[in-house]
Each structure stands twice: as C-alpha cells, then as structure tokens.
Coordinates of C-alpha atoms and ligand atoms in Angstrom, one line a residue:
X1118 CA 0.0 0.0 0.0
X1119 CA 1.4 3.4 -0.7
X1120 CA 2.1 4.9 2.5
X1121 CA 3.8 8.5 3.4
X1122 CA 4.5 10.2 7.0
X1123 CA 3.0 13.7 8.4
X1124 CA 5.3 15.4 11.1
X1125 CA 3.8 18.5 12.5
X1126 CA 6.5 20.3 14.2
X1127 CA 7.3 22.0 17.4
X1128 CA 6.3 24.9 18.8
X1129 CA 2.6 24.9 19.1
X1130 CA 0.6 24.4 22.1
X1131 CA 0.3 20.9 22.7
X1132 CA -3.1 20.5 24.4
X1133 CA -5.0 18.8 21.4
X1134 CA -4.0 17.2 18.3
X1135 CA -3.2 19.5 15.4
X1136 CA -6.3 19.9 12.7
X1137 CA -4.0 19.8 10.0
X1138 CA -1.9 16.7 9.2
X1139 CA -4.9 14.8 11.1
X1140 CA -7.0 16.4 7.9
X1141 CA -4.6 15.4 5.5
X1142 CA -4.5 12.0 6.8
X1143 CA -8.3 11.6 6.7
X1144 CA -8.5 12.4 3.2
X1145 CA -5.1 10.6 2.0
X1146 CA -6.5 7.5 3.8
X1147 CA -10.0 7.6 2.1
X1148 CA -8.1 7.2 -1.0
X1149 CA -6.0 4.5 0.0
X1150 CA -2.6 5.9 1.6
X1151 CA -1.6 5.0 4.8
X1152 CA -0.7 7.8 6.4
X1153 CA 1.8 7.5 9.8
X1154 CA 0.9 10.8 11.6
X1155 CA 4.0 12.3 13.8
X1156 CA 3.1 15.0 16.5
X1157 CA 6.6 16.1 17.0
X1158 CA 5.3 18.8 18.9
X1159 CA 3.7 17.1 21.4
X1160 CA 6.9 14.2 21.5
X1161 CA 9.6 17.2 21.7
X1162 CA 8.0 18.9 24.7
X1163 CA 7.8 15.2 26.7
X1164 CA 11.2 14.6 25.4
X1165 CA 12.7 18.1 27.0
X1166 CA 10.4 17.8 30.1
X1167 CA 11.6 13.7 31.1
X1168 CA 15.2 15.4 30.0
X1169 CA 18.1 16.5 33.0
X1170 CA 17.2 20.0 33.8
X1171 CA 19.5 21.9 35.0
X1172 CA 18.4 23.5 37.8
X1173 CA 20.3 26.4 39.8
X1174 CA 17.8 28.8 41.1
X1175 CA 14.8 27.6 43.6
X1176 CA 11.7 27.7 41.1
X1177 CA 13.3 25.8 38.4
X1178 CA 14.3 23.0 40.7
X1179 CA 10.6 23.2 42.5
X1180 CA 9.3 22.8 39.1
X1181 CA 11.8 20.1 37.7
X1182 CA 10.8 18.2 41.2
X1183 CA 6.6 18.9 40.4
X1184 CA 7.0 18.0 36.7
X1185 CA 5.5 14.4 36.8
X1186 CA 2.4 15.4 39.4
X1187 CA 2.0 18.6 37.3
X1188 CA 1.6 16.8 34.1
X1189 CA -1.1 14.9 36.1
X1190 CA -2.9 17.2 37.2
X1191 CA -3.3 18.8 33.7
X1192 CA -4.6 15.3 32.7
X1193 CA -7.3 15.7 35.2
X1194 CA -10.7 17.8 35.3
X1195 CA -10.1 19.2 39.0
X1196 CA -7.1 21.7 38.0
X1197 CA -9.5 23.5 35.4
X1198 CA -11.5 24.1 38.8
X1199 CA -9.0 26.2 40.5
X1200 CA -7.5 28.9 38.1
X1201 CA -4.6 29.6 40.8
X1202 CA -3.2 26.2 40.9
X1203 CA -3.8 25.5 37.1
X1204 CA -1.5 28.6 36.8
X1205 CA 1.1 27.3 38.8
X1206 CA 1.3 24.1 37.7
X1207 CA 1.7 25.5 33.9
X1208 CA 4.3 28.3 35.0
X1209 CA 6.3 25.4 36.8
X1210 CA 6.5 23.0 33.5
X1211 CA 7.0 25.6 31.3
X1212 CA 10.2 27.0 33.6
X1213 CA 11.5 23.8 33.0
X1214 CA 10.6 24.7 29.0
X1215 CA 12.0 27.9 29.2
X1216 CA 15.5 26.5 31.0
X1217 CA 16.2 24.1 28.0
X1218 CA 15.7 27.1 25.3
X1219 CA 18.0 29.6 27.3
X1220 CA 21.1 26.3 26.5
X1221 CA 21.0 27.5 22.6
X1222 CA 19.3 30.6 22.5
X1223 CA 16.0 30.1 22.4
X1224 CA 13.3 32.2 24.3
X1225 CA 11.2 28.7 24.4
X1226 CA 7.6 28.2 26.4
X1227 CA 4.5 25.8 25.9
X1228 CA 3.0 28.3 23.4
X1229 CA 5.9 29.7 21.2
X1230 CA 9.7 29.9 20.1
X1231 CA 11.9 32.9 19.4
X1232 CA 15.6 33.0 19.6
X1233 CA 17.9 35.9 20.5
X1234 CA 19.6 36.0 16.6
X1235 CA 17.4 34.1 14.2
X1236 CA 14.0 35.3 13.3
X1237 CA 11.6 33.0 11.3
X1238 CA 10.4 36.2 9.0
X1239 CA 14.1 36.0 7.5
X1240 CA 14.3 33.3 4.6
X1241 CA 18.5 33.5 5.8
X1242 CA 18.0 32.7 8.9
X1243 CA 15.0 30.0 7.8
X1244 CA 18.4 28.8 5.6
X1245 CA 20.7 29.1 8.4
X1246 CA 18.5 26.6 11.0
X1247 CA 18.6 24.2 8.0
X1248 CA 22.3 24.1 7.9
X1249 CA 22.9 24.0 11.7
X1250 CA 20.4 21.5 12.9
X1251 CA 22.6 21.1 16.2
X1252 CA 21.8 24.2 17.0
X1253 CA 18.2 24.1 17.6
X1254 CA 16.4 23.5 21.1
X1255 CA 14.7 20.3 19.6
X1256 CA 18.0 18.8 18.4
X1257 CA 18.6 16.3 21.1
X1258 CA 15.1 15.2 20.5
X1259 CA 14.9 15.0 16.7
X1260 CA 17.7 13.2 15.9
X1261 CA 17.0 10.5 18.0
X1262 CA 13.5 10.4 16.7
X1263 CA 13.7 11.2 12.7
X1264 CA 16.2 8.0 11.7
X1265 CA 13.0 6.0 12.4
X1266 CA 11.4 7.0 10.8
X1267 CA 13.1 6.4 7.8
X1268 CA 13.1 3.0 8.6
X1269 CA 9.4 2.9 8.4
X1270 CA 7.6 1.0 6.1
X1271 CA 6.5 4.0 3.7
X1272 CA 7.5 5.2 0.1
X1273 CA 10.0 7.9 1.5
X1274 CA 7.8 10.8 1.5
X1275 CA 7.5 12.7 4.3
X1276 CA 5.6 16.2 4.5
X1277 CA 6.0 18.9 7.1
X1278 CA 2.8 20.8 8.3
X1279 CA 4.2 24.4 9.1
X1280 CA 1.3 26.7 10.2
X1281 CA 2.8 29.0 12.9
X1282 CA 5.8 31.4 13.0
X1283 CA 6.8 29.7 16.3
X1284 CA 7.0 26.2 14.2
X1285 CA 9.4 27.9 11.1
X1286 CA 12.5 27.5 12.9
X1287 CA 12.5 23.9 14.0
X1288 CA 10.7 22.6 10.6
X1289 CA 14.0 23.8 8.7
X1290 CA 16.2 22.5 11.1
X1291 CA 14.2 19.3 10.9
X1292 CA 14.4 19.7 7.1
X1293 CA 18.0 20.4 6.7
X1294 CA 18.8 17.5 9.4
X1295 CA 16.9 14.8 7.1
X1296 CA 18.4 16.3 3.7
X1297 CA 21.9 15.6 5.5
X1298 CA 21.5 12.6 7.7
X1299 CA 18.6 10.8 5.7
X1300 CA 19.1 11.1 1.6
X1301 CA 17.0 9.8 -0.7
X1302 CA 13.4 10.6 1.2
X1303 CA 11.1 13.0 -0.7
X1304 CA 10.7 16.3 1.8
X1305 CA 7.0 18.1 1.5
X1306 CA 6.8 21.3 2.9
X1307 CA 2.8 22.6 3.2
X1308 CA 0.6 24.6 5.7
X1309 CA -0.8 27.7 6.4
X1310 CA 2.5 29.5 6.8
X1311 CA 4.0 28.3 4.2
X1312 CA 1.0 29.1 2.0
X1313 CA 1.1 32.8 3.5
X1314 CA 4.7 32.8 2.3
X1315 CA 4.0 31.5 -1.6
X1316 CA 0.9 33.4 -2.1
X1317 CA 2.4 36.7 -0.7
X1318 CA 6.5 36.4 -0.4
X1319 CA 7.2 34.3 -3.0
X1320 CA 9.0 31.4 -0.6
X1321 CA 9.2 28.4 -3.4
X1322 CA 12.0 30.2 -5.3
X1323 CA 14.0 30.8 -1.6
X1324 CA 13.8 27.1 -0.7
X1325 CA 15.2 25.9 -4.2
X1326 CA 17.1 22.6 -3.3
X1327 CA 16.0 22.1 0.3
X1328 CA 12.5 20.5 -0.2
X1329 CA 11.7 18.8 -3.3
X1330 CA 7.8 20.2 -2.8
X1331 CA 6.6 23.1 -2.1
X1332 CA 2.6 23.2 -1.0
X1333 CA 0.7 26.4 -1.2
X1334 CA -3.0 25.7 -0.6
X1335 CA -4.8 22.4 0.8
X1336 CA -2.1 19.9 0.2
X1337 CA -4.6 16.7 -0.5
X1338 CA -4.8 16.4 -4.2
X1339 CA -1.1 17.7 -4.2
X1340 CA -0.3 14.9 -2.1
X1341 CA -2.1 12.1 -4.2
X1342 CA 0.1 13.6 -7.3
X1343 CA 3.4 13.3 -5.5
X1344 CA 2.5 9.6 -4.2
X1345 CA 1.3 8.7 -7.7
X1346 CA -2.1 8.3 -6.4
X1347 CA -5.4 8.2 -8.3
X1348 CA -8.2 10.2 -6.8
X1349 CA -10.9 7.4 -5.4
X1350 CA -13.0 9.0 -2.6
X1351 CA -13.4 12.8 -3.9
X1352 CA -16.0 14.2 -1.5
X1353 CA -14.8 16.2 2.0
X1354 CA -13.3 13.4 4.7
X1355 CA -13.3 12.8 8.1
X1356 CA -10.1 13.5 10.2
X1357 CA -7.8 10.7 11.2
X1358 CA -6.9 10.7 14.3
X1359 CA -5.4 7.4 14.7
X1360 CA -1.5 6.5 15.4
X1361 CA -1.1 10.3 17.3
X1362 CA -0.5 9.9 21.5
X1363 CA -3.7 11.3 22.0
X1364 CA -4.2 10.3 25.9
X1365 CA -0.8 12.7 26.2
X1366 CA -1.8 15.8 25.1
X1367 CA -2.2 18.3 28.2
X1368 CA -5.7 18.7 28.9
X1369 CA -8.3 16.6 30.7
X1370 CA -9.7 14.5 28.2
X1371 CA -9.4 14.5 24.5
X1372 CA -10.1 17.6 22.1
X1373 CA -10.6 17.0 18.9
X1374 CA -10.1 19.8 16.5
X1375 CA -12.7 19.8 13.4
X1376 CA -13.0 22.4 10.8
X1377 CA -16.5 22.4 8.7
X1378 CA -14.8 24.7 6.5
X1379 CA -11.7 26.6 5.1
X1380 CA -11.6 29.8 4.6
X1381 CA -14.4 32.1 5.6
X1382 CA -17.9 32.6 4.6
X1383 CA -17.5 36.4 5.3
X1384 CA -14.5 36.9 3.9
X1385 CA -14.7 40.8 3.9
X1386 CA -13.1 42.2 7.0
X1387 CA -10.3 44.7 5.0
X1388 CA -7.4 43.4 7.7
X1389 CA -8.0 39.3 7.3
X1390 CA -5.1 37.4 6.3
X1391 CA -7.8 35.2 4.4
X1392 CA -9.1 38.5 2.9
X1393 CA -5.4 39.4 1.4
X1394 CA -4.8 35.5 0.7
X1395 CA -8.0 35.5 -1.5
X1396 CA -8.0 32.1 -0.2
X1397 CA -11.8 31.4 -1.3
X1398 CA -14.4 29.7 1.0
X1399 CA -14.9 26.0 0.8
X1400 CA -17.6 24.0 3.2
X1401 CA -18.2 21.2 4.3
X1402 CA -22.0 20.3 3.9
X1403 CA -23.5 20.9 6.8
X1404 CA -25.5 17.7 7.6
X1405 CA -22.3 16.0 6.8
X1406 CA -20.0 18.1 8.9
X1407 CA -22.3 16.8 11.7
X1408 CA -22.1 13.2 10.7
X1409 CA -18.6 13.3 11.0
X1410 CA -18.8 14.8 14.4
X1411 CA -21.2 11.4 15.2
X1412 CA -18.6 9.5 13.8
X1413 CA -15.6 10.8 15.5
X1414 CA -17.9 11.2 18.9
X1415 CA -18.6 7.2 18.7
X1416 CA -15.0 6.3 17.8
X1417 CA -12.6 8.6 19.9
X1418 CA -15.0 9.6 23.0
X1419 CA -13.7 13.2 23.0
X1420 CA -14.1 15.7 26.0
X1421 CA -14.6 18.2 24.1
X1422 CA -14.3 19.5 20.1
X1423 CA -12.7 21.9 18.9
X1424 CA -14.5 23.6 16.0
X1425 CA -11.2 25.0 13.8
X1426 CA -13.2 26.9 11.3
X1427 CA -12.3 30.8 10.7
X1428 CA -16.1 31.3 11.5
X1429 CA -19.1 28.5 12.5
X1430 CA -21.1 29.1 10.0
X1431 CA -25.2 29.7 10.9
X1432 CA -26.2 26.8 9.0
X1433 CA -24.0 24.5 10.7
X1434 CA -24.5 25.5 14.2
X1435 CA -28.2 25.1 13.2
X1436 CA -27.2 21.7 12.1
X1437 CA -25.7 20.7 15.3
X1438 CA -28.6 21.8 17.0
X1439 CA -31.2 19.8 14.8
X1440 CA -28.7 16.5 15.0
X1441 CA -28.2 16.5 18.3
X1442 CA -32.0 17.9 19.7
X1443 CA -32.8 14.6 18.1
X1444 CA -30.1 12.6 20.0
X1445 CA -32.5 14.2 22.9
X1446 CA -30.0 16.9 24.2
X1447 CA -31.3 18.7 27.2
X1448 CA -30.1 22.3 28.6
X1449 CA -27.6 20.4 30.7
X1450 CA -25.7 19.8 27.7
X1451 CA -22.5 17.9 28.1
X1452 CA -24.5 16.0 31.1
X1453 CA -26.7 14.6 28.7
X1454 CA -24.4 12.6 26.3
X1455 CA -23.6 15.0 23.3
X1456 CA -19.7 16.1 23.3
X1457 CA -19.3 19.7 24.3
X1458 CA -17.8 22.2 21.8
X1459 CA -16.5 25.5 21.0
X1460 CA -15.4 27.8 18.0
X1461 CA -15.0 30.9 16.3
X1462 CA -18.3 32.6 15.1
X1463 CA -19.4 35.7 14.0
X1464 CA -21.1 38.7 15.7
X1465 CA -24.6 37.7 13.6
X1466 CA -28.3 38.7 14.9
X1467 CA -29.5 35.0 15.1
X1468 CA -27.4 35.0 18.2
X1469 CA -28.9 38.0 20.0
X1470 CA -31.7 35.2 20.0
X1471 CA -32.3 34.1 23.7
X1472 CA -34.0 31.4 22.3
X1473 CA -31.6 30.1 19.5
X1474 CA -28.8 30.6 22.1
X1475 CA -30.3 28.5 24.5
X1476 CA -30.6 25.6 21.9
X1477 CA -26.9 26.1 21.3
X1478 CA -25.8 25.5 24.7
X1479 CA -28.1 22.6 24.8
X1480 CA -26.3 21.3 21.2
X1481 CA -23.3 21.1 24.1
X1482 CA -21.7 24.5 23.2
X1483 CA -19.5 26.1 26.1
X1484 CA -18.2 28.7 24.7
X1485 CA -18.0 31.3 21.5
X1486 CA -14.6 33.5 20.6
X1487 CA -16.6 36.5 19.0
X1488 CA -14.4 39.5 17.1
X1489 CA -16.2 42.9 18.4
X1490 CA -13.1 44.1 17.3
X1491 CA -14.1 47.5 17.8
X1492 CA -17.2 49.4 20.0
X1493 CA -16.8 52.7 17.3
X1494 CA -19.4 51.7 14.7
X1495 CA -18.0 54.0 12.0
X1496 CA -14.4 51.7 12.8
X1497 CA -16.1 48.5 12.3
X1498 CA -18.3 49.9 9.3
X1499 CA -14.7 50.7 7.6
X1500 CA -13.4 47.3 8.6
X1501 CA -16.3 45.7 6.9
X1502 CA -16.9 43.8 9.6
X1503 CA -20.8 43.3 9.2
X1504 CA -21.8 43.2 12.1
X1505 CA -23.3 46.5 14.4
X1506 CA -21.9 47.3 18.1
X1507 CA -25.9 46.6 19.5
X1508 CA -26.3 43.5 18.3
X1509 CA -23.1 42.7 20.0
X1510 CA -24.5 43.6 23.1
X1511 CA -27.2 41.3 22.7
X1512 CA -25.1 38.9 21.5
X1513 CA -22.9 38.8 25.1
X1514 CA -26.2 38.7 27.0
X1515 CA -28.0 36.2 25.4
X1516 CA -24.7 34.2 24.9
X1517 CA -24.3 34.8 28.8
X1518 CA -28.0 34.0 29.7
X1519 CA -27.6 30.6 28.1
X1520 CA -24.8 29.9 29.9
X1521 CA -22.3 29.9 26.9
X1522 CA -19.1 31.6 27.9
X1523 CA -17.5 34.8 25.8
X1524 CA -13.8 34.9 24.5
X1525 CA -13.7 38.8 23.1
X1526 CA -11.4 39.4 20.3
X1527 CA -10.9 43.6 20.3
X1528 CA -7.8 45.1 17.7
X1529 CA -6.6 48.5 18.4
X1530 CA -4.6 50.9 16.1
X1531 CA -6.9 50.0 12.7
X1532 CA -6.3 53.3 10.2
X1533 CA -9.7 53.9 11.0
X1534 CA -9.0 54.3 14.3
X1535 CA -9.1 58.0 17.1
X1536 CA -7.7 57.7 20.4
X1537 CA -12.1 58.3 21.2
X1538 CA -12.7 54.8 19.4
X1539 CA -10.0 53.0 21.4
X1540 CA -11.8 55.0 24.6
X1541 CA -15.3 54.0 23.1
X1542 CA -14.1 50.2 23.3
X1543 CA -13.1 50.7 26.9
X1544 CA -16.8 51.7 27.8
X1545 CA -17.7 49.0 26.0
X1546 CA -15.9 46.4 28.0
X1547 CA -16.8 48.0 31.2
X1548 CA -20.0 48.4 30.7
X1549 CA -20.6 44.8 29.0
X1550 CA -17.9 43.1 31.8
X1551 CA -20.2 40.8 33.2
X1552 CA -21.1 39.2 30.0
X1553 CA -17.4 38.6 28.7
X1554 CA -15.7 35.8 30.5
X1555 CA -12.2 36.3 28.4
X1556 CA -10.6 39.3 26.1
X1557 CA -7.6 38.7 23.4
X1558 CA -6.2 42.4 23.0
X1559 CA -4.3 42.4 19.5
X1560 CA -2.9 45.8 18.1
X1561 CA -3.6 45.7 14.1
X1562 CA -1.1 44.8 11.8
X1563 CA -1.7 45.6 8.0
X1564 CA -1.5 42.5 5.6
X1565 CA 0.8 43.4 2.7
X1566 CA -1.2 43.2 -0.2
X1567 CA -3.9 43.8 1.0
X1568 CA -6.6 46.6 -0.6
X1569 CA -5.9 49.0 2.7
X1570 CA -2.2 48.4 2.3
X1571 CA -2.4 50.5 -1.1
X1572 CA -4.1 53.3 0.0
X1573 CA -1.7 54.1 3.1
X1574 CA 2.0 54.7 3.3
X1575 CA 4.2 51.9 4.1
X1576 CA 7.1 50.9 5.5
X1577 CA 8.7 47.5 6.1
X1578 CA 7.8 46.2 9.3
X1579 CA 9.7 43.6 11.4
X1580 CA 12.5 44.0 8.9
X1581 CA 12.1 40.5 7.4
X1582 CA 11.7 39.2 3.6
X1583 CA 8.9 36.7 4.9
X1584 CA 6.9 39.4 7.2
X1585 CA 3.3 39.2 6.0
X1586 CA 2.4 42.8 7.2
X1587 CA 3.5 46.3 6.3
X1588 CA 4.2 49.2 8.9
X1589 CA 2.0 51.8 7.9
X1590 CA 1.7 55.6 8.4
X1591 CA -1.6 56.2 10.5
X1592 CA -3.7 58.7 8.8
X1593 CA -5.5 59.9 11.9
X1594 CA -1.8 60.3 14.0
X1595 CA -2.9 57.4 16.4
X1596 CA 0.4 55.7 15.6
X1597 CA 1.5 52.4 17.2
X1598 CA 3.6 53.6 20.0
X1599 CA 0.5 55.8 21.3
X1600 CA -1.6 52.6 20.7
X1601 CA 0.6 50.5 22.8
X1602 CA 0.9 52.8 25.5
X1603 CA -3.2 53.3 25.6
X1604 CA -3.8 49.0 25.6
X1605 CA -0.8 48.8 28.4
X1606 CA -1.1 51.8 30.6
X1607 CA -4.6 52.5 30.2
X1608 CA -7.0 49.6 29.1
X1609 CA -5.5 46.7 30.4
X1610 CA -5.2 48.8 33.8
X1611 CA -8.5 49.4 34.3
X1612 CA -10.2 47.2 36.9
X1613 CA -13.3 45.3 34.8
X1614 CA -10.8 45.1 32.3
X1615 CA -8.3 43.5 35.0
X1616 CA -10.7 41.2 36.4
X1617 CA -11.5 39.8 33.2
X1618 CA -7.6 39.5 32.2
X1619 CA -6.7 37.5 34.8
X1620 CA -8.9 34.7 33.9
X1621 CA -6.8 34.0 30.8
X1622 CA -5.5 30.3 31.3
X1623 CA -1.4 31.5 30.9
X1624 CA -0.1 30.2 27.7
X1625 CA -2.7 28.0 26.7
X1626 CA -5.2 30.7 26.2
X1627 CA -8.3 30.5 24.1
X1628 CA -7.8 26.6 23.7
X1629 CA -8.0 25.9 27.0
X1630 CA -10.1 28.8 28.4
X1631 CA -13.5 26.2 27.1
X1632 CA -12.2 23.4 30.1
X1633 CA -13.3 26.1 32.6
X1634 CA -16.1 26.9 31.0
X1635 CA -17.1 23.0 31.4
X1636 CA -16.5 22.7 34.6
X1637 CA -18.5 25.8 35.6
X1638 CA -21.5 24.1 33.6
X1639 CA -20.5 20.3 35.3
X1640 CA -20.7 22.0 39.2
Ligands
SF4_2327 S1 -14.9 37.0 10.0 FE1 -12.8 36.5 10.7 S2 -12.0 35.0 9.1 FE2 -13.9 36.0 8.3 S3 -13.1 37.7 7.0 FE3 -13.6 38.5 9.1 S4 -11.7 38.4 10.2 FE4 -11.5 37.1 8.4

C-alpha cells in the first residue's frame, strides 16, 4: 500500500491534536494511503520535560521536582476548577521549557519559540537553522526520533505541516537534518505559513534545493500527485486521528479539532489574512459536517471539540442543534451525552436570540470566541466587519444568559482608528464586563497586499523578507507607539478590564479557556 509520513512540528501548544496533518491524513487515507501521523510537537515537549534539567535557582528545581504530578494534574478535570493552581502548575512546567531554550538561544515556552539571533520572518535565517540542525532547542530530540522514521515502512515521502511562526525554525532544522543525515526521502513542505509565504512572499524560489515540494493551498490532491495516487473518494473526509499519543496531550480529556470549512464565509473584514490571501471559501455540507462529528464522537469519545473553522457558520450551528435535539440533548448539555464544543463565530443577529442561544448550549456549546473588534461603529463599518456594536451587546447577554461563555477578540490601532474609538471600546468592555468571561487584545497589523495596504504609506515592518504585514503611516496620528501605551497603561489597567484579564488560562489561552467553561457548567 502506498504509504507517506505527516510530522507536525514543534512549537505549538500541545493541548490537542493539530487539525492539520490529522486532515490530510483523513482524506489521503480515504483514497487508499496510509498515512503515519508524527506530533513532534507534542513528543519534543515530553522529550525536554523527562530530559536533565539543569536547575540552579529555587523555582526551576521546584518545578523540575513537580513536573511528573503537574503533568497529572493537567490530565485531570479538578485543575480547570482552581485557576490559581492551574496557573502554577503551567508556569512550573513551562520553567522547565524555558530553562532548556535559554542552553541554545532560544526564548522557548509551551506556546511559542523565538531565539535571541534568528528570526523565522528571514528566509537567511530559515536557511541558516537548516544548515545547523545542532543548533536548535529540539536537536537532542529530533535526531534520536527522525532515523526511524526512515526505517518505516513507507514510500519515502515525508511532509512537514508548518502553520505558525513559532513552528518555522525547528521545521527547517528538521528539514536540513533529514536532507543531511537521511538522503534519498522525498521532503514536502505545506501549511498555512508556508501558504502565506508563496501566495504573498514568494518562498518556493527561496527554498530551491531544500525541499523537493513546495505546497501552497490544501495539500490533499497535491499529495495524491506526488505519491502517484489516483483520486478514489473525492468528496470532504473525516479526520484521522489514529496513530497520534492522544491520551498525552495536556488537557483533561481529548479535544478534537474539526473544521467544517476553510476559509471564511465572510471573507470581507479589510485586515483578514484570508481577505489578502483570497483564499476562497470552501464548506463542508452541513448535515455531513455533523455526521462526521457522530462518527468521531462514537469512535474517539472526546471531551470536548474543537471547531477550527475561521467562523461557524449559521447553518452549521443550526445543524448541530437539529442533530443532536434529536439525539435528545437537554439544557444540561455535556450532562446529557452529546460532546461539548466551542469555536469561532461571528457577531450575527441569530445570536442575540435568547431562544436560538439556549438551543446552542443545549447542542453542548460552552463557549464562543466573537471579534467585536471595535465598539466605534463607524471603525467597524470601515473594517467591513458586518456586524453593528448593538447587536453585540445582545449577543454577550444572550450568549451569557444561556450559559455559553465569551472569549472577546478587540484590535486596536486600525487606520480607521481615534484615540475616542480606542476610549469607546473601553466603555464598551466595562460596561458589558459581566457578560465577557475572556478578552484577546491584538494591536492591528496591515497585511501586505492587501486593498488597505495600497491606499496608506508603508514601510517594512519587522524588517524581514517573509513578514506578511507592512508598517504603515496612521492617517489619523494614532500611531503604534500611542496605541501600545493606551492598551498597556490604560485599558489593560482598568479594573473590569483586569478582572477579566486574569482569567486568561497562561499560555494555553483561548484553547484551554472552554475546560473552565465546562467545569462551571459540570458543578
Ligand atoms: S470573520 Fe474572521 S475570518 Fe472571516 S473575514 Fe472576518 S476576520 Fe477574516
């Protein structure tokens, strides 16, 4: 059987399996190629924490001592009850984390990578980690790991799965390790990154030589071409989950990531990646999206799903709720049988319904990471964000009144933006504080490329070839300094603001922020 290997490198956060090598995997299966699915990710952070540490000051040998009963604890539901000690006992693991980057460099934690001289937005320095493999803060790990897999029954194909900035570095050392110390295997590079970097930086001519494939887009026909593959099963497939250490990843029971779509079926907001990408919206049908949810429910007994998709759609949360009000759901939810979930959705008027909303937490939902964005109307009119800053309000009280938990998404700095809009916002949050359970403060970055980018003046940003945003002039004078000063001196300092800030689950954020929202809903 033809066969070929996914790796999915480190650093992400390793609390659920990533959605997309376990994608790739359901579709290359379907048509007939076994697929042996590597979470290097999850592997490299077990290898570094069972690894020596070296320990010289009093937390890092507390937390090198609490590293076993920590890693238990995250295994278990009773940690997501206490925020304190769920906060400690994530600090203490990733001290132990951050002490094995410091040996090469590396500004390492359970959430991200940067290193003190190499910056994954330079194709060099990309070029550079390839070359020096030794140098990297997963070295010890990978090279006892990737030989292996070349011994594995497959046809010598292996793709990498590179969707965050924090993953770049490792994949090319990975890369430029198995180029020198395994010739003769085919190397696939693909993900979201990477497709960031053809469609908008031009990567496939930088990597001449390294990789023999470069993916931009969805890599599955791509895939089936490279393993000389006919196309068999052509409709959208299932994830496959199998082969991956899923009772290891750190949270309480299994997630399962699911996306019912890629791309989004908004697709308008002027400072979207997706937007600038033109990337196109492609869905799952939603009766089927469902079905596979039933399926994956039945065979992996998740604790929860993750629903991956840049925005629910309406017609598949209506979905869920007509599939599983028929399974007899009941307001309690998760009590009741069905799996409970979470996502990304839009700021949309069905869900100022008490009525709908209600049905949604009875469908098993927990909680909903919403954009508001913005509390100026005329901001978010100029965004193109559809949406209007009343119905958010309803929104957060009927999401609240259901029981369904709020992660709030605000950006500051947009062109569009007066110090009075980023003062509006504030209101906003204080007055709406007790229906927001969590806030992700982002200041705006321009996409280059995209249709805003052209119409202000720009200047390079983070002074790297592979940057996907532009520094811009602001047009109003609320320039980025002035923007970081108001979010840090001013909004994240006032006290609603604070008290919602400190519930933020350290590192893990917005993935693991639902586990509290299912215990609430469990006591
Ligand atoms: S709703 Fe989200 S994913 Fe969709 S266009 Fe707007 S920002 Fe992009």
């Amino acid at each position: 059987m033809t066969a070929m290997i996914l790796v999915h490198p480190p650093v992400a956060k390793a609390c659920e399996p990533p959605a997309g090598i376990t994608k790739l995997a359901g579709f290359l299966e379907a048509n007939g190629v076994n697929c042996t699915l590597i979470d290097a990710n999850l592997e490299g952070m077990f290898h570094i924490l069972r690894s020596p540490v070296e320990a010289h000051d009093t937390w890092t040998k507390r937390a090198a001592r609490n590293c076993v009963r920590n890693l238990k604890a995250l295994h278990e539901w009773s940690i997501y009850k206490n925020l304190d000690r769920y906060s400690r006992a994530v600090m203490d693991l990733n001290r132990i984390i951050a002490t094995h980057g410091l040996k090469t460099g590396a500004q390492l934690s359970l959430s991200d990578y940067r290193h003190k001289n190499l910056s994954p937005l330079k194709s060099d320095d990309l070029l550079w980690s390839a070359e020096h493999p030794e140098a990297d803060p997963y070295h010890s790990f990978f090279s006892g790991r990737l030989p292996g897999i070349a011994e594995a029954d497959t046809d010598g194909v292996v793709g990498f799965s590179l969707n965050y900035l924090s993953q770049a570095l490792t994949t090319f050392s990975m890369i430029g390790y198995m180029r020198r110390e395994l010739p003769g295997l085919r190397l696939v590079l693909g993900g979201g990154l990477v497709t960031s970097w053809c469609r908008r930086q031009g990567l496939r001519n930088k990597l001449a030589g390294l990789v023999d494939d470069v993916v931009s887009g969805p890599g599955e026909y791509t895939l089936l071409r490279i393993l000389g593959k006919n196309l068999t099963v052509s409709g959208e497939t299932a994830p496959q989950f199998s082969g991956l250490r899923t009772g290891e990843y750190l949270s309480p029971g299994l997630i399962l990531p699911y996306a019912a779509s890629s791309g989004c079926y908004w697709g308008r907001c002027s400072f979207c990646p997706e937007q600038a990408e033109g990337a196109g919206y492609h869905p799952v049908a939603p009766e089927l999206a469902v079905t596979h949810l039933r399926r994956l429910e039945a065979a992996s007994k998740p604790a929860l799903f993750h629903l991956a998709d840049n925005a629910v759609s309406p017609a598949f949360m209506e979905s869920i709720i007509r599939e599983r009000s028929a399974r007899g759901a009941s307001a309690a939810g998760e009590k009741s049988g069905v799996t409970p979930w979470y996502g990304f959705a839009r700021i949309t008027p069905h869900l100022s319904d008490p009525d709908f909303c209600a049905a949604l937490a009875a469908s098993g939902c927990v909680m909903l990471k919403l954009g508001v964005e913005s509390a100026d109307q005329d901001v978010l009119d100029s965004m193109r964000k559809g949406h209007d800053i009343e119905t958010a309000r309803l929104v957060l009280a009927a999401l609240k009144g259901a029981g369904i938990s709020t992660y709030v998404y605000l950006i500051f700095g947009t062109p569009q933006e007066r110090e009075t809009s980023a003062r509006a916002t504030l209101g906003f949050v204080t007055q709406e504080s007790g229906h927001i359970d969590f806030l992700n403060l982002a200041l705006f970055n321009l996409p280059i490329g995209s249709a805003e980018a052209d119409l202000l003046e720009t200047r390079p940003f983070f002074g790297g070839d592979l940057s996907l945003y532009t520094d811009f002039v602001h047009p109003l004078g609320w320039d980025r300094r002035r923007v970081r000063q108001f979010v840090e001196r001013e909004f994240s300092r006032h006290p609603a603001v604070q008290k919602i800030l400190r519930k933020q689950p350290p590192f893990f954020t917005s993935n693991h922020a639902p586990l509290f929202a299912v215990k609430e809903r469990c006591t």
